[in-house]
Short mmCIF file of C-alpha atoms in Angstrom, two decimals:
data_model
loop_
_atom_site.label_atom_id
_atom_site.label_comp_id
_atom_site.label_asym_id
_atom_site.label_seq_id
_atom_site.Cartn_x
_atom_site.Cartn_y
_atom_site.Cartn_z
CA UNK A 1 90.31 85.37 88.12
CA UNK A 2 92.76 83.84 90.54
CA UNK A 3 95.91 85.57 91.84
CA UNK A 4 99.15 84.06 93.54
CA UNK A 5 102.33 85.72 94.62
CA UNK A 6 105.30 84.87 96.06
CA UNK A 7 106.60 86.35 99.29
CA UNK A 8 107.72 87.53 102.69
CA UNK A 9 105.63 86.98 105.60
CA UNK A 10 106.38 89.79 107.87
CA UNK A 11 105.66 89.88 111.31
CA UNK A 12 107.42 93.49 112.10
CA UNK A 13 106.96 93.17 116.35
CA UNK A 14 107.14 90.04 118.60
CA UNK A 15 103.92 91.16 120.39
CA UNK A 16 101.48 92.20 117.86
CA UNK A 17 99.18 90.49 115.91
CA UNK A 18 99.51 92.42 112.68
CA UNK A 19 101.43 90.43 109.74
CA UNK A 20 101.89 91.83 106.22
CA UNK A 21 103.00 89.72 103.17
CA UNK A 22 105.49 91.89 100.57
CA UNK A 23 105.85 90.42 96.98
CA UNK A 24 106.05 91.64 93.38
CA UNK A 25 103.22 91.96 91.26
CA UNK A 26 102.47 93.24 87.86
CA UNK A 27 100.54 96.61 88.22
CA UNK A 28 97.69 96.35 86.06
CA UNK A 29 96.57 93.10 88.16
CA UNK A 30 96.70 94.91 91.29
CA UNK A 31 94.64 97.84 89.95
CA UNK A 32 92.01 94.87 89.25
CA UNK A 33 91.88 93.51 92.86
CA UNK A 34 92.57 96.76 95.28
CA UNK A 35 90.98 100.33 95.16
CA UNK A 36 91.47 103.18 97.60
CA UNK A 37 90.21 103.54 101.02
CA UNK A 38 87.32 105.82 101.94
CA UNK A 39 87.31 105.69 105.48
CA UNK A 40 85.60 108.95 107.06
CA UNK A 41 87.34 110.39 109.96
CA UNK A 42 85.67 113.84 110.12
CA UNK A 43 84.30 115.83 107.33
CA UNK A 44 86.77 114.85 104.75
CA UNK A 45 88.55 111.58 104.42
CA UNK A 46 91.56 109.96 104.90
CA UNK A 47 92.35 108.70 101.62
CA UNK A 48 92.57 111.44 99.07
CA UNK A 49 90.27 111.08 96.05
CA UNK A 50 92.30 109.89 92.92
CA UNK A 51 93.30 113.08 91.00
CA UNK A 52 93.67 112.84 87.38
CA UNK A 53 96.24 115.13 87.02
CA UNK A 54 98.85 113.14 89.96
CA UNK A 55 98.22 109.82 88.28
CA UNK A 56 98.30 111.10 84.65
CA UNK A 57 102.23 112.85 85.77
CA UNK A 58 103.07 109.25 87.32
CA UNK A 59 102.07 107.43 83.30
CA UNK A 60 104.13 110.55 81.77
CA UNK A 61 107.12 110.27 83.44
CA UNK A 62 107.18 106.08 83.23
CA UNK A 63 106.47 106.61 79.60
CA UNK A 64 108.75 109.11 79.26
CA UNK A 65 112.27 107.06 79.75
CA UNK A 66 112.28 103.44 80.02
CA UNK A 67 115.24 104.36 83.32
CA UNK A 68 112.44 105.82 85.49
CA UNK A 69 111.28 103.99 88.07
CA UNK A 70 109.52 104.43 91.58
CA UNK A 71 110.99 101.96 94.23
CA UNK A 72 108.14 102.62 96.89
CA UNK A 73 106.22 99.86 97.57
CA UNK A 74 102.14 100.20 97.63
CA UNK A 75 100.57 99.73 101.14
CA UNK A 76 97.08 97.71 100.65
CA UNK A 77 95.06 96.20 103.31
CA UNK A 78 92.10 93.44 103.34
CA UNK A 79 89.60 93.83 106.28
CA UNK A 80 88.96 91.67 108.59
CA UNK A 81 85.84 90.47 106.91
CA UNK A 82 87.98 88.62 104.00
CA UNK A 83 91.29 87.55 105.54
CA UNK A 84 90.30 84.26 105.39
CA UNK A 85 90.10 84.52 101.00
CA UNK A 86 93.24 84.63 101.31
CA UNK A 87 95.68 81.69 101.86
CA UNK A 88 99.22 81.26 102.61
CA UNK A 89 101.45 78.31 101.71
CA UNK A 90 104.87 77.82 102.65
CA UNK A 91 107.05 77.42 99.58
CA UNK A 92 110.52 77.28 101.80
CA UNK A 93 111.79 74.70 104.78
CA UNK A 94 114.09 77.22 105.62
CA UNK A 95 113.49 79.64 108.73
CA UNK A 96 112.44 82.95 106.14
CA UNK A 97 108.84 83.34 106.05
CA UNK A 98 108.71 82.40 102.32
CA UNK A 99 104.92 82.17 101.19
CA UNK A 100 102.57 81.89 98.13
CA UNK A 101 99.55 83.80 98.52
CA UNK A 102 96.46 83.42 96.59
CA UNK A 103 92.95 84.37 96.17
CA UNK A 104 90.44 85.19 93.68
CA UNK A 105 89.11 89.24 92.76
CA UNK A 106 85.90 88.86 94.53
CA UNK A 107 87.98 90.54 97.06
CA UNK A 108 88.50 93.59 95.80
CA UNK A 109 85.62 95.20 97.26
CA UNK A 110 87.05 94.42 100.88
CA UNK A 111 90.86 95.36 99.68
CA UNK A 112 92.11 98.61 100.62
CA UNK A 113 95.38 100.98 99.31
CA UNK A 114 96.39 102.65 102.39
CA UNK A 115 99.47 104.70 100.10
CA UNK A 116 100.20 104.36 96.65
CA UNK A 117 97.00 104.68 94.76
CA UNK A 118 98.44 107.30 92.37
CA UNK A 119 101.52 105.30 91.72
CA UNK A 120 99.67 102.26 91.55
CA UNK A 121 96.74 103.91 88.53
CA UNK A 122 99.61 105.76 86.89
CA UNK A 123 101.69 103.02 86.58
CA UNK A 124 98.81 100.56 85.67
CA UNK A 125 98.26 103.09 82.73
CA UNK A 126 101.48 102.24 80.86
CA UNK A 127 101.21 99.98 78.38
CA UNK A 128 104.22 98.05 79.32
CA UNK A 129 103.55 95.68 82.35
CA UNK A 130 105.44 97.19 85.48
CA UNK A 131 106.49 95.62 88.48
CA UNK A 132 105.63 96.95 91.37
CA UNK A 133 106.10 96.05 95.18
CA UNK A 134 102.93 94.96 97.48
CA UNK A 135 103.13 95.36 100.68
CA UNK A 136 99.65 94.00 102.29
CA UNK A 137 98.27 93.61 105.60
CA UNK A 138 95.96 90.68 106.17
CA UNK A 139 92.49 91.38 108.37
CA UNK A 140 92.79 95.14 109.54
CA UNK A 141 89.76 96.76 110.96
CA UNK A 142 88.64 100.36 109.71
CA UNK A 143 90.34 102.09 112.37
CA UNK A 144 93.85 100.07 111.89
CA UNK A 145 93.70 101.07 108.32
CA UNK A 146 93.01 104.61 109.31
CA UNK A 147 96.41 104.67 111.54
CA UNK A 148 98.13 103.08 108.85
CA UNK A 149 97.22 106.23 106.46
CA UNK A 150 97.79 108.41 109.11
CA UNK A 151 101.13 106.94 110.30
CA UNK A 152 102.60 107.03 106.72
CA UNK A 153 101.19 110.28 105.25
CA UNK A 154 102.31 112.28 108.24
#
């Protein structure tokens, strides 16, 4: 299957190389092409395992009133391994980054969530489609991931 979004190149500082592309997407497909990150950094990891109970709270209370709604975005990475699956096409002759991005779900295995994948499996667990924001860095090694977790979830 074959994915393509529309959105916002990002480069966030002048002199770094990291980029990030933020765009909507429906949340069941993203379930399809991401899954958490288990990068080991001592005896336990960084990413927590997916608990049943969190995720199952997260389809409750979207099922629960059609006004609830989580804003947060979910943080995904691809490694460095795959960035090139995925292109970018400028959709704009303006000066914003504008961008389609596609690719295909044979990178999944290689596509990371750094935050979000409780929101992201609760909320692909409703039966209506949800929107959700995607934040997601293109070509970050283990350890960049790693700080990204870190960085957010402390």
């Amino acid at each position: 299957m074959n994915y393509s979004y529309d959105g916002f190149l990002v480069k966030q500082r002048k002199e770094s190389d990291i980029e990030f592309v933020s765009f909507i997407a429906n949340a069941k497909e993203v379930y399809e092409w991401s899954h958490a990150d288990k990068i080991t950094i001592d005896k336990g990891g960084i990413q927590r395992d997916l608990v049943d109970t969190r995720w199952k709270k997260i389809t409750k209370f979207f099922e629960s009133n059609p006004n609830n709604i989580i804003p947060n975005s979910v943080i995904i990475a691809c490694d460095e391994e795959i960035k090139h699956k995925f292109t970018l096409d400028d959709i704009s002759s303006t000066n914003l980054t504008l961008k389609k991005i596609s690719f295909n779900k044979d990178v999944r295995e290689n596509t990371f969530i750094i935050d979000g994948q409780h929101r992201l499996k609760g909320i692909s667990e409703v039966e209506e489609n949800i929107q959700i924001v995607v934040t997601l860095f293109l070509g970050l090694s283990k350890l960049e991931r790693a700080f990204q977790f870190i960085t957010i979830n402390n």
